[in-house]
Amino acid sequence: MFDSRHIRTFHEVVRVGSYSAAARALGYTQPAITQQMRALERSVGTPLFIRVGRRMRLTEAGEALARHAGVILGAISTAEEHMSAITRLRSGRVRVCAFPSAGATLVPEALARLAAEHPGVRVELQEEEPPESLGRLERGECDITLAFTYPGLREQVPDGLVEVPLLEDQLMVLLPTGHPLAGRRAVRLAELAEERWIAGCLRCRANFLHECAELGFAPDIAFTTDDNLVVQSLVAEGLGIAMMPGLVLSFLAHRKIAGRPLDPASRRQVSAYVLAEHLEIPATALVLDELKTVAAHRQGC
């Protein structure tokens, strides 16, 4: 394997025609140049120069390497500039995988802040519900995953992943505006035991069933869909009621439904997940910081 320093020195020797001239140009001693060229020849496995009188001439191997040296040094220079741009946040790419309601709320606000300060950082957005989204992160298909967990169904964070808590998202009950309990400030889940329900994604449905079981009843689930627009439309038409996170109601609110918090309050934990070693990548750390800022603002509202 070549040492880039040796390639740079070799390129200069070829350019100026001698070890002594290369030493002057590079600020080295001539013995240092000689040592580097001997080390390069050992790496190549054959001489690169031969002396003809007082002059040096390239061997066949030396001529072949000379044709590549400029390209190699150019590629190294380009790579160094690219790395510098990334570390100084002039460029970079971060792949974010988010569940739908986070993708519609936290992510756009965070990316708008990021674009204003660091327009060279590119963020690519994927959509997936947990736990599949965590699988993408473990497989290296994304750099940051936004996911949620419920207190009663708390899973172990997979090895190698770091959880960055963002906010607690309060769960709401969606009722048609004409429902007898729609005028309440809060609703007890036990009061809704005889209602027909619309269930959401697998993780949300599992939490819903768990909370109902804790209260001693099994809900009548008439529909199951993870499309929030469909859920709200079904509720608006009086076909059932639903439990929905507050994040969703912050950007969707059908005029014929009422969202009421549960009493006692029920919440899910929204967090960002990242591979431990990626916390040191500047662009990834910056996106995490923006997500934390946006989440803190929403939590404080």
mmCIF file of C-alpha atoms in Angstrom:
data_model
loop_
_atom_site.group_PDB
_atom_site.id
_atom_site.type_symbol
_atom_site.label_atom_id
_atom_site.label_comp_id
_atom_site.label_asym_id
_atom_site.label_seq_id
_atom_site.Cartn_x
_atom_site.Cartn_y
_atom_site.Cartn_z
ATOM 1 C CA MET A 1 0.000 0.000 0.000
ATOM 2 C CA PHE A 2 1.309 3.435 -0.952
ATOM 3 C CA ASP A 3 2.001 6.214 1.534
ATOM 4 C CA SER A 4 0.540 9.475 0.190
ATOM 5 C CA ARG A 5 3.583 11.393 1.470
ATOM 6 C CA HIS A 6 5.871 9.193 -0.601
ATOM 7 C CA ILE A 7 3.694 9.676 -3.692
ATOM 8 C CA ARG A 8 3.800 13.448 -3.213
ATOM 9 C CA THR A 9 7.600 13.384 -2.864
ATOM 10 C CA PHE A 10 7.963 11.078 -5.897
ATOM 11 C CA HIS A 11 5.793 13.429 -7.949
ATOM 12 C CA GLU A 12 8.044 16.358 -7.012
ATOM 13 C CA VAL A 13 11.245 14.428 -7.819
ATOM 14 C CA VAL A 14 9.860 13.626 -11.269
ATOM 15 C CA ARG A 15 8.786 17.244 -11.766
ATOM 16 C CA VAL A 16 12.136 18.844 -10.829
ATOM 17 C CA GLY A 17 14.424 16.049 -12.001
ATOM 18 C CA SER A 18 16.560 15.315 -8.913
ATOM 19 C CA TYR A 19 16.496 14.474 -5.210
ATOM 20 C CA SER A 20 18.342 17.652 -4.278
ATOM 21 C CA ALA A 21 15.976 19.939 -6.191
ATOM 22 C CA ALA A 22 12.966 18.118 -4.681
ATOM 23 C CA ALA A 23 14.484 18.556 -1.208
ATOM 24 C CA ARG A 24 14.766 22.313 -1.741
ATOM 25 C CA ALA A 25 11.239 22.568 -3.108
ATOM 26 C CA LEU A 26 9.684 20.557 -0.276
ATOM 27 C CA GLY A 27 11.876 21.888 2.550
ATOM 28 C CA TYR A 28 13.383 18.469 3.316
ATOM 29 C CA THR A 29 16.972 17.313 3.533
ATOM 30 C CA GLN A 30 18.278 15.266 0.619
ATOM 31 C CA PRO A 31 18.772 12.152 2.818
ATOM 32 C CA ALA A 32 15.089 12.405 3.815
ATOM 33 C CA ILE A 33 14.096 12.406 0.131
ATOM 34 C CA THR A 34 16.348 9.411 -0.487
ATOM 35 C CA GLN A 35 14.811 7.498 2.431
ATOM 36 C CA GLN A 36 11.270 8.192 1.222
ATOM 37 C CA MET A 37 12.056 7.019 -2.316
ATOM 38 C CA ARG A 38 13.663 3.833 -0.993
ATOM 39 C CA ALA A 39 10.574 3.187 1.135
ATOM 40 C CA LEU A 40 8.338 3.741 -1.919
ATOM 41 C CA GLU A 41 10.451 1.359 -3.997
ATOM 42 C CA ARG A 42 10.108 -1.279 -1.267
ATOM 43 C CA SER A 43 6.316 -0.824 -1.411
ATOM 44 C CA VAL A 44 6.339 -1.136 -5.210
ATOM 45 C CA GLY A 45 8.787 -4.017 -5.161
ATOM 46 C CA THR A 46 11.048 -2.660 -7.903
ATOM 47 C CA PRO A 47 13.328 0.352 -8.545
ATOM 48 C CA LEU A 48 11.667 3.540 -9.790
ATOM 49 C CA PHE A 49 14.828 5.436 -10.816
ATOM 50 C CA ILE A 50 18.181 4.558 -12.331
ATOM 51 C CA ARG A 51 21.186 6.869 -12.603
ATOM 52 C CA VAL A 52 22.622 7.645 -16.005
ATOM 53 C CA GLY A 53 25.748 9.674 -15.321
ATOM 54 C CA ARG A 54 24.663 12.572 -13.144
ATOM 55 C CA ARG A 55 21.087 12.367 -14.236
ATOM 56 C CA MET A 56 18.211 10.246 -12.967
ATOM 57 C CA ARG A 57 15.938 8.379 -15.287
ATOM 58 C CA LEU A 58 12.647 6.669 -14.565
ATOM 59 C CA THR A 59 12.417 2.902 -14.923
ATOM 60 C CA GLU A 60 9.420 1.354 -16.636
ATOM 61 C CA ALA A 61 7.731 1.021 -13.240
ATOM 62 C CA GLY A 62 8.643 4.627 -12.426
ATOM 63 C CA GLU A 63 7.088 5.864 -15.661
ATOM 64 C CA ALA A 64 3.892 3.913 -14.910
ATOM 65 C CA LEU A 65 3.686 5.357 -11.415
ATOM 66 C CA ALA A 66 4.416 8.857 -12.702
ATOM 67 C CA ARG A 67 1.382 8.635 -14.984
ATOM 68 C CA HIS A 68 -0.821 7.857 -11.956
ATOM 69 C CA ALA A 69 0.809 10.099 -9.339
ATOM 70 C CA GLY A 70 -0.922 13.302 -10.419
ATOM 71 C CA VAL A 71 -4.325 11.598 -10.460
ATOM 72 C CA ILE A 72 -3.692 10.078 -7.020
ATOM 73 C CA LEU A 73 -2.649 13.417 -5.516
ATOM 74 C CA GLY A 74 -5.595 15.164 -7.152
ATOM 75 C CA ALA A 75 -7.998 12.614 -5.657
ATOM 76 C CA ILE A 76 -6.401 13.021 -2.227
ATOM 77 C CA SER A 77 -6.704 16.801 -2.469
ATOM 78 C CA THR A 78 -10.356 16.528 -3.470
ATOM 79 C CA ALA A 79 -11.027 14.121 -0.599
ATOM 80 C CA GLU A 80 -9.299 16.449 1.878
ATOM 81 C CA GLU A 81 -11.407 19.388 0.686
ATOM 82 C CA HIS A 82 -14.566 17.261 0.944
ATOM 83 C CA MET A 83 -13.701 16.148 4.482
ATOM 84 C CA SER A 84 -12.956 19.725 5.466
ATOM 85 C CA ALA A 85 -16.309 20.859 4.074
ATOM 86 C CA ILE A 86 -18.102 18.157 6.045
ATOM 87 C CA THR A 87 -16.337 18.862 9.340
ATOM 88 C CA ARG A 88 -16.964 22.587 8.935
ATOM 89 C CA LEU A 89 -20.603 21.817 8.013
ATOM 90 C CA ARG A 90 -20.401 23.360 4.561
ATOM 91 C CA SER A 91 -21.688 20.042 3.232
ATOM 92 C CA GLY A 92 -22.761 16.593 4.371
ATOM 93 C CA ARG A 93 -25.640 14.146 4.073
ATOM 94 C CA VAL A 94 -27.902 12.849 6.830
ATOM 95 C CA ARG A 95 -30.585 10.215 6.234
ATOM 96 C CA VAL A 96 -33.537 10.568 8.615
ATOM 97 C CA CYS A 97 -36.227 7.911 9.026
ATOM 98 C CA ALA A 98 -39.362 9.134 10.821
ATOM 99 C CA PHE A 99 -42.855 7.910 11.613
ATOM 100 C CA PRO A 100 -45.550 9.928 9.784
ATOM 101 C CA SER A 101 -46.627 12.410 12.461
ATOM 102 C CA ALA A 102 -43.005 13.254 13.354
ATOM 103 C CA GLY A 103 -42.259 13.574 9.645
ATOM 104 C CA ALA A 104 -45.075 16.112 9.379
ATOM 105 C CA THR A 105 -44.164 18.147 12.475
ATOM 106 C CA LEU A 106 -40.743 17.860 14.091
ATOM 107 C CA VAL A 107 -38.746 17.116 10.956
ATOM 108 C CA PRO A 108 -39.887 20.023 8.719
ATOM 109 C CA GLU A 109 -39.326 22.566 11.491
ATOM 110 C CA ALA A 110 -35.870 21.173 12.249
ATOM 111 C CA LEU A 111 -34.886 21.093 8.569
ATOM 112 C CA ALA A 112 -36.040 24.674 8.050
ATOM 113 C CA ARG A 113 -33.756 25.797 10.885
ATOM 114 C CA LEU A 114 -30.924 23.701 9.465
ATOM 115 C CA ALA A 115 -31.327 25.087 5.934
ATOM 116 C CA ALA A 116 -31.168 28.663 7.213
ATOM 117 C CA GLU A 117 -27.831 28.134 8.969
ATOM 118 C CA HIS A 118 -26.199 25.296 7.010
ATOM 119 C CA PRO A 119 -27.627 25.156 3.477
ATOM 120 C CA GLY A 120 -24.904 22.761 2.322
ATOM 121 C CA VAL A 121 -26.066 19.958 4.612
ATOM 122 C CA ARG A 122 -28.428 17.658 2.714
ATOM 123 C CA VAL A 123 -31.091 15.690 4.587
ATOM 124 C CA GLU A 124 -32.875 12.745 2.985
ATOM 125 C CA LEU A 125 -36.178 11.715 4.560
ATOM 126 C CA GLN A 126 -37.608 8.199 4.785
ATOM 127 C CA GLU A 127 -40.909 7.156 6.381
ATOM 128 C CA GLU A 128 -41.398 4.075 8.533
ATOM 129 C CA GLU A 129 -43.194 3.120 11.750
ATOM 130 C CA PRO A 130 -41.289 1.532 14.637
ATOM 131 C CA PRO A 131 -39.961 -1.072 15.156
ATOM 132 C CA GLU A 132 -39.203 -1.406 11.425
ATOM 133 C CA SER A 133 -37.567 2.038 11.457
ATOM 134 C CA LEU A 134 -35.090 0.894 14.126
ATOM 135 C CA GLY A 135 -34.232 -2.072 11.925
ATOM 136 C CA ARG A 136 -33.325 0.324 9.131
ATOM 137 C CA LEU A 137 -30.984 2.149 11.479
ATOM 138 C CA GLU A 138 -29.292 -1.072 12.600
ATOM 139 C CA ARG A 139 -28.816 -2.116 8.957
ATOM 140 C CA GLY A 140 -27.191 1.214 8.091
ATOM 141 C CA GLU A 141 -30.037 2.344 5.827
ATOM 142 C CA CYS A 142 -30.443 5.629 7.711
ATOM 143 C CA ASP A 143 -28.429 7.768 10.144
ATOM 144 C CA ILE A 144 -31.160 8.961 12.532
ATOM 145 C CA THR A 145 -34.473 7.290 13.332
ATOM 146 C CA LEU A 146 -37.418 8.985 15.030
ATOM 147 C CA ALA A 147 -39.575 6.475 16.884
ATOM 148 C CA PHE A 148 -41.986 6.295 19.807
ATOM 149 C CA THR A 149 -42.591 3.978 22.733
ATOM 150 C CA TYR A 150 -45.362 3.595 25.307
ATOM 151 C CA PRO A 151 -44.754 3.331 29.084
ATOM 152 C CA GLY A 152 -46.659 0.068 29.422
ATOM 153 C CA LEU A 153 -44.894 -1.513 26.453
ATOM 154 C CA ARG A 154 -41.370 -0.220 26.955
ATOM 155 C CA GLU A 155 -38.872 -2.111 24.767
ATOM 156 C CA GLN A 156 -35.149 -2.476 25.336
ATOM 157 C CA VAL A 157 -33.057 -0.141 23.165
ATOM 158 C CA PRO A 158 -31.121 -2.379 20.733
ATOM 159 C CA ASP A 159 -27.411 -2.765 21.439
ATOM 160 C CA GLY A 160 -25.278 -0.178 19.691
ATOM 161 C CA LEU A 161 -28.058 2.414 19.493
ATOM 162 C CA VAL A 162 -28.276 5.589 21.565
ATOM 163 C CA GLU A 163 -31.705 6.964 22.495
ATOM 164 C CA VAL A 164 -32.076 10.756 22.546
ATOM 165 C CA PRO A 165 -35.419 11.637 24.230
ATOM 166 C CA LEU A 166 -37.250 14.471 22.446
ATOM 167 C CA LEU A 167 -40.717 14.933 23.945
ATOM 168 C CA GLU A 168 -43.715 13.297 25.589
ATOM 169 C CA ASP A 169 -46.686 13.239 23.234
ATOM 170 C CA GLN A 170 -50.078 13.286 24.974
ATOM 171 C CA LEU A 171 -52.742 10.922 23.684
ATOM 172 C CA MET A 172 -56.157 12.309 22.815
ATOM 173 C CA VAL A 173 -59.562 10.716 22.272
ATOM 174 C CA LEU A 174 -61.241 11.720 19.008
ATOM 175 C CA LEU A 175 -65.004 12.101 19.244
ATOM 176 C CA PRO A 176 -67.624 13.327 16.778
ATOM 177 C CA THR A 177 -68.638 16.872 17.713
ATOM 178 C CA GLY A 178 -72.137 15.628 18.545
ATOM 179 C CA HIS A 179 -70.917 12.975 21.013
ATOM 180 C CA PRO A 180 -72.270 13.345 24.582
ATOM 181 C CA LEU A 181 -68.718 13.566 25.984
ATOM 182 C CA ALA A 182 -67.388 16.008 23.366
ATOM 183 C CA GLY A 183 -68.076 18.961 25.661
ATOM 184 C CA ARG A 184 -65.862 17.589 28.426
ATOM 185 C CA ARG A 185 -62.391 19.055 29.098
ATOM 186 C CA ALA A 186 -61.033 15.504 29.570
ATOM 187 C CA VAL A 187 -62.433 11.994 29.227
ATOM 188 C CA ARG A 188 -61.861 8.801 31.189
ATOM 189 C CA LEU A 189 -61.075 5.805 29.025
ATOM 190 C CA ALA A 190 -63.335 3.592 31.161
ATOM 191 C CA GLU A 191 -66.309 5.751 30.154
ATOM 192 C CA LEU A 192 -65.773 4.661 26.543
ATOM 193 C CA ALA A 193 -65.826 0.916 27.123
ATOM 194 C CA GLU A 194 -69.016 0.412 25.086
ATOM 195 C CA GLU A 195 -67.932 2.497 22.090
ATOM 196 C CA ARG A 196 -66.888 1.258 18.661
ATOM 197 C CA TRP A 197 -63.218 2.044 18.036
ATOM 198 C CA ILE A 198 -60.852 2.759 15.167
ATOM 199 C CA ALA A 199 -57.339 1.407 15.832
ATOM 200 C CA GLY A 200 -54.073 2.672 14.382
ATOM 201 C CA CYS A 201 -50.631 1.205 13.658
ATOM 202 C CA LEU A 202 -49.538 -2.052 15.317
ATOM 203 C CA ARG A 203 -47.604 -0.354 18.124
ATOM 204 C CA CYS A 204 -50.411 2.121 18.867
ATOM 205 C CA ARG A 205 -53.013 -0.654 18.727
ATOM 206 C CA ALA A 206 -50.970 -2.781 21.162
ATOM 207 C CA ASN A 207 -50.793 0.112 23.631
ATOM 208 C CA PHE A 208 -54.512 0.813 23.245
ATOM 209 C CA LEU A 209 -55.410 -2.819 23.982
ATOM 210 C CA HIS A 210 -53.027 -2.805 26.951
ATOM 211 C CA GLU A 211 -54.628 0.312 28.467
ATOM 212 C CA CYS A 212 -58.123 -1.088 27.978
ATOM 213 C CA ALA A 213 -57.107 -4.416 29.552
ATOM 214 C CA GLU A 214 -55.726 -2.524 32.549
ATOM 215 C CA LEU A 215 -59.243 -1.105 33.012
ATOM 216 C CA GLY A 216 -60.885 -4.500 32.593
ATOM 217 C CA PHE A 217 -62.506 -4.277 29.162
ATOM 218 C CA ALA A 218 -61.830 -5.385 25.597
ATOM 219 C CA PRO A 219 -62.653 -2.665 23.050
ATOM 220 C CA ASP A 220 -64.874 -3.242 20.035
ATOM 221 C CA ILE A 221 -62.482 -2.402 17.178
ATOM 222 C CA ALA A 222 -64.534 -1.829 14.039
ATOM 223 C CA PHE A 223 -61.756 -0.450 11.785
ATOM 224 C CA THR A 224 -57.952 -0.521 11.677
ATOM 225 C CA THR A 225 -55.915 1.977 9.668
ATOM 226 C CA ASP A 226 -52.661 3.861 10.149
ATOM 227 C CA ASP A 227 -53.836 6.677 7.840
ATOM 228 C CA ASN A 228 -54.628 9.595 10.143
ATOM 229 C CA LEU A 229 -56.861 11.288 7.585
ATOM 230 C CA VAL A 230 -58.973 8.153 7.285
ATOM 231 C CA VAL A 231 -59.221 7.853 11.077
ATOM 232 C CA GLN A 232 -60.501 11.412 11.399
ATOM 233 C CA SER A 233 -62.976 11.001 8.552
ATOM 234 C CA LEU A 234 -64.401 7.823 10.076
ATOM 235 C CA VAL A 235 -64.784 9.546 13.452
ATOM 236 C CA ALA A 236 -66.382 12.608 11.825
ATOM 237 C CA GLU A 237 -69.035 10.385 10.232
ATOM 238 C CA GLY A 238 -69.863 8.765 13.576
ATOM 239 C CA LEU A 239 -68.493 5.337 12.619
ATOM 240 C CA GLY A 240 -66.327 5.031 15.712
ATOM 241 C CA ILE A 241 -63.998 6.902 18.030
ATOM 242 C CA ALA A 242 -60.206 6.741 18.202
ATOM 243 C CA MET A 243 -57.173 7.379 20.344
ATOM 244 C CA MET A 244 -54.696 9.668 18.580
ATOM 245 C CA PRO A 245 -51.393 11.336 19.579
ATOM 246 C CA GLY A 246 -51.350 15.096 20.048
ATOM 247 C CA LEU A 247 -48.659 15.483 17.357
ATOM 248 C CA VAL A 248 -51.193 14.369 14.771
ATOM 249 C CA LEU A 249 -53.863 16.802 15.940
ATOM 250 C CA SER A 250 -51.341 19.644 15.747
ATOM 251 C CA PHE A 251 -51.509 19.486 11.947
ATOM 252 C CA LEU A 252 -54.771 17.626 11.304
ATOM 253 C CA ALA A 253 -58.088 18.588 12.882
ATOM 254 C CA HIS A 254 -61.331 17.756 11.108
ATOM 255 C CA ARG A 255 -64.032 20.390 11.753
ATOM 256 C CA LYS A 256 -66.530 17.672 12.734
ATOM 257 C CA ILE A 257 -64.398 16.059 15.459
ATOM 258 C CA ALA A 258 -63.323 17.027 18.978
ATOM 259 C CA GLY A 259 -60.016 15.951 20.507
ATOM 260 C CA ARG A 260 -60.042 15.505 24.283
ATOM 261 C CA PRO A 261 -57.166 14.436 26.551
ATOM 262 C CA LEU A 262 -57.471 11.313 28.635
ATOM 263 C CA ASP A 263 -57.888 11.534 32.401
ATOM 264 C CA PRO A 264 -55.555 10.340 33.809
ATOM 265 C CA ALA A 265 -53.176 11.506 31.117
ATOM 266 C CA SER A 266 -51.641 8.951 28.777
ATOM 267 C CA ARG A 267 -48.494 9.734 26.804
ATOM 268 C CA ARG A 268 -45.997 8.201 24.438
ATOM 269 C CA GLN A 269 -42.276 8.950 24.444
ATOM 270 C CA VAL A 270 -40.891 10.306 21.167
ATOM 271 C CA SER A 271 -37.150 9.845 20.763
ATOM 272 C CA ALA A 272 -34.390 10.000 18.191
ATOM 273 C CA TYR A 273 -32.116 6.990 17.829
ATOM 274 C CA VAL A 274 -28.628 6.951 16.359
ATOM 275 C CA LEU A 275 -25.674 4.573 16.204
ATOM 276 C CA ALA A 276 -23.272 5.493 19.015
ATOM 277 C CA GLU A 277 -20.336 6.139 16.674
ATOM 278 C CA HIS A 278 -22.431 8.507 14.523
ATOM 279 C CA LEU A 279 -22.792 10.974 17.391
ATOM 280 C CA GLU A 280 -19.312 12.219 16.454
ATOM 281 C CA ILE A 281 -20.278 12.988 12.848
ATOM 282 C CA PRO A 282 -20.811 16.786 12.706
ATOM 283 C CA ALA A 283 -23.789 16.839 10.332
ATOM 284 C CA THR A 284 -25.595 14.076 12.240
ATOM 285 C CA ALA A 285 -24.983 15.812 15.571
ATOM 286 C CA LEU A 286 -26.277 19.074 14.094
ATOM 287 C CA VAL A 287 -29.545 17.505 12.904
ATOM 288 C CA LEU A 288 -30.026 15.956 16.342
ATOM 289 C CA ASP A 289 -29.493 19.354 17.962
ATOM 290 C CA GLU A 290 -32.114 20.950 15.709
ATOM 291 C CA LEU A 291 -34.604 18.164 16.473
ATOM 292 C CA LYS A 292 -34.026 18.649 20.215
ATOM 293 C CA THR A 293 -34.539 22.409 19.891
ATOM 294 C CA VAL A 294 -37.819 22.014 17.989
ATOM 295 C CA ALA A 295 -39.064 19.315 20.374
ATOM 296 C CA ALA A 296 -38.231 21.455 23.437
ATOM 297 C CA HIS A 297 -40.195 24.337 21.943
ATOM 298 C CA ARG A 298 -43.220 22.123 21.266
ATOM 299 C CA GLN A 299 -43.041 20.557 24.716
ATOM 300 C CA GLY A 300 -43.011 24.006 26.280
ATOM 301 C CA CYS A 301 -46.043 25.220 24.327
#
